[in-house]
Coordinates of C-alpha atoms in Angstrom, one line a residue:
Q1 CA -13.7 -7.4 11.7
V2 CA -11.8 -6.5 8.4
Q3 CA -9.1 -8.7 7.2
L4 CA -6.4 -7.7 4.6
V5 CA -4.2 -10.0 2.7
E6 CA -1.3 -8.9 0.6
S7 CA 0.3 -10.8 -2.2
G8 CA 2.6 -10.3 -5.2
G9 CA 5.9 -9.7 -3.4
G10 CA 9.2 -11.3 -4.6
L11 CA 12.6 -10.9 -5.7
V12 CA 13.5 -8.6 -8.7
Q13 CA 16.5 -7.0 -10.1
A14 CA 16.9 -3.2 -10.0
G15 CA 14.8 -1.5 -12.7
G16 CA 12.3 -4.3 -12.7
S17 CA 8.6 -4.2 -11.8
L18 CA 6.3 -5.9 -9.3
R19 CA 2.5 -5.6 -8.7
L20 CA 1.2 -6.0 -5.2
S21 CA -2.4 -6.7 -4.4
C22 CA -4.4 -6.5 -1.3
A23 CA -7.6 -8.4 -0.8
A24 CA -10.1 -7.1 1.7
S25 CA -12.8 -8.9 3.5
G26 CA -16.1 -7.3 4.4
R27 CA -18.9 -5.7 2.3
T28 CA -18.1 -2.0 3.3
F29 CA -14.7 -1.8 1.4
S30 CA -15.8 1.0 -0.7
S31 CA -16.1 3.2 2.4
Y32 CA -12.5 2.8 3.4
D33 CA -9.5 4.9 2.4
M34 CA -6.7 2.6 1.7
A35 CA -2.8 2.8 1.8
W36 CA 0.4 1.0 1.5
F37 CA 3.2 1.3 4.0
R38 CA 6.6 -0.4 4.0
Q39 CA 9.2 -1.3 6.5
A40 CA 12.8 -2.0 5.9
P41 CA 15.0 -4.0 8.2
G42 CA 15.9 -1.9 11.3
K43 CA 13.8 1.0 10.3
D44 CA 10.2 2.3 11.1
R45 CA 7.2 1.5 9.1
L46 CA 6.7 4.3 6.6
F47 CA 3.9 5.6 4.3
V48 CA 4.3 4.9 0.6
A49 CA 0.9 5.6 -1.1
H50 CA -2.8 6.4 -0.4
I51 CA -6.0 6.2 -2.3
N52 CA -9.4 7.5 -1.1
W53 CA -12.6 5.6 -0.9
S54 CA -13.7 6.2 -4.4
G55 CA -10.3 6.0 -6.0
S56 CA -10.6 9.6 -7.3
S57 CA -7.6 10.9 -5.3
T58 CA -4.1 9.5 -4.7
Y59 CA -1.0 10.6 -2.8
Y60 CA 2.5 9.3 -2.8
V61 CA 5.7 9.7 -0.7
D62 CA 8.1 11.7 -2.9
S63 CA 10.5 8.8 -3.2
V64 CA 8.1 6.8 -5.3
K65 CA 6.3 9.4 -7.3
G66 CA 6.5 8.5 -11.0
R67 CA 7.4 5.0 -10.3
F68 CA 4.5 3.6 -8.2
T69 CA 0.9 3.6 -8.9
I70 CA -1.9 2.7 -6.4
S71 CA -5.3 1.7 -7.6
R72 CA -8.4 0.0 -6.3
D73 CA -11.3 -1.9 -7.6
N74 CA -14.2 -1.7 -5.2
A75 CA -16.3 -4.3 -6.9
K76 CA -13.5 -6.8 -6.3
N77 CA -12.5 -5.5 -2.8
T78 CA -8.8 -5.2 -3.9
V79 CA -6.2 -2.5 -3.9
N80 CA -3.1 -2.8 -6.0
L81 CA 0.3 -1.3 -6.0
Q82 CA 2.1 -1.2 -9.3
M83 CA 5.9 -0.8 -8.7
N84 CA 8.1 0.1 -11.7
S85 CA 11.7 1.1 -12.0
L86 CA 12.4 -0.4 -8.7
K87 CA 15.5 0.4 -6.7
P88 CA 17.4 -1.5 -3.9
E89 CA 16.1 1.1 -1.5
D90 CA 12.6 -0.1 -2.2
T91 CA 13.4 -3.4 -0.3
A92 CA 11.0 -3.7 2.5
V93 CA 8.0 -5.5 3.8
Y94 CA 4.9 -4.0 2.3
Y95 CA 1.8 -3.6 4.3
C96 CA -1.7 -2.8 3.1
A97 CA -3.8 -0.7 5.5
A98 CA -7.5 0.5 5.7
A99 CA -8.9 3.6 7.3
I100 CA -12.6 3.9 8.2
T101 CA -12.1 7.7 8.5
R102 CA -9.3 9.7 7.0
A103 CA -7.4 11.9 9.2
M104 CA -3.6 12.3 8.6
L105 CA -3.2 9.9 5.7
T106 CA 0.6 9.5 6.0
S107 CA 0.3 8.4 9.8
L108 CA 0.2 4.8 11.1
S109 CA -2.4 5.9 13.6
A110 CA -4.9 6.9 10.8
Y111 CA -5.4 3.3 9.9
D112 CA -7.7 0.8 11.5
Y113 CA -6.8 -2.5 9.8
W114 CA -3.5 -3.9 8.6
G115 CA -2.5 -6.9 6.6
Q116 CA 0.5 -9.2 7.5
G117 CA 2.8 -7.8 4.9
T118 CA 4.6 -9.2 1.8
Q119 CA 8.3 -9.1 1.2
V120 CA 9.7 -7.2 -1.7
T121 CA 13.4 -7.5 -2.4
V122 CA 15.3 -5.5 -5.1
S123 CA 18.9 -6.6 -5.9
S124 CA 21.4 -4.4 -7.3

């Protein structure tokens, strides 16, 4: 059983930055693809960013390209999401997810393990 715990959320003004972190249990972390999703009030949980098992490949939803950076440190079993130039529309609960085998990387169903989420609020 893999457990994921997010941290780093908070309240920031538009244009500010936050760095989210996801700490994973287990000793096979380096074999997982990892991703961040987010869910705004009254909306579906949607894909934000993905990083492959080695960290050599990343992919982002268009709305965050150039502003967000996903990274991982397999030695520390962590995945991070650096969020810059934040906008009010980035306000959501952010979730860390892990996939044993990558299929459709933007789909909820591709991921086997989920964290509980961390709130990010961007004020205008």
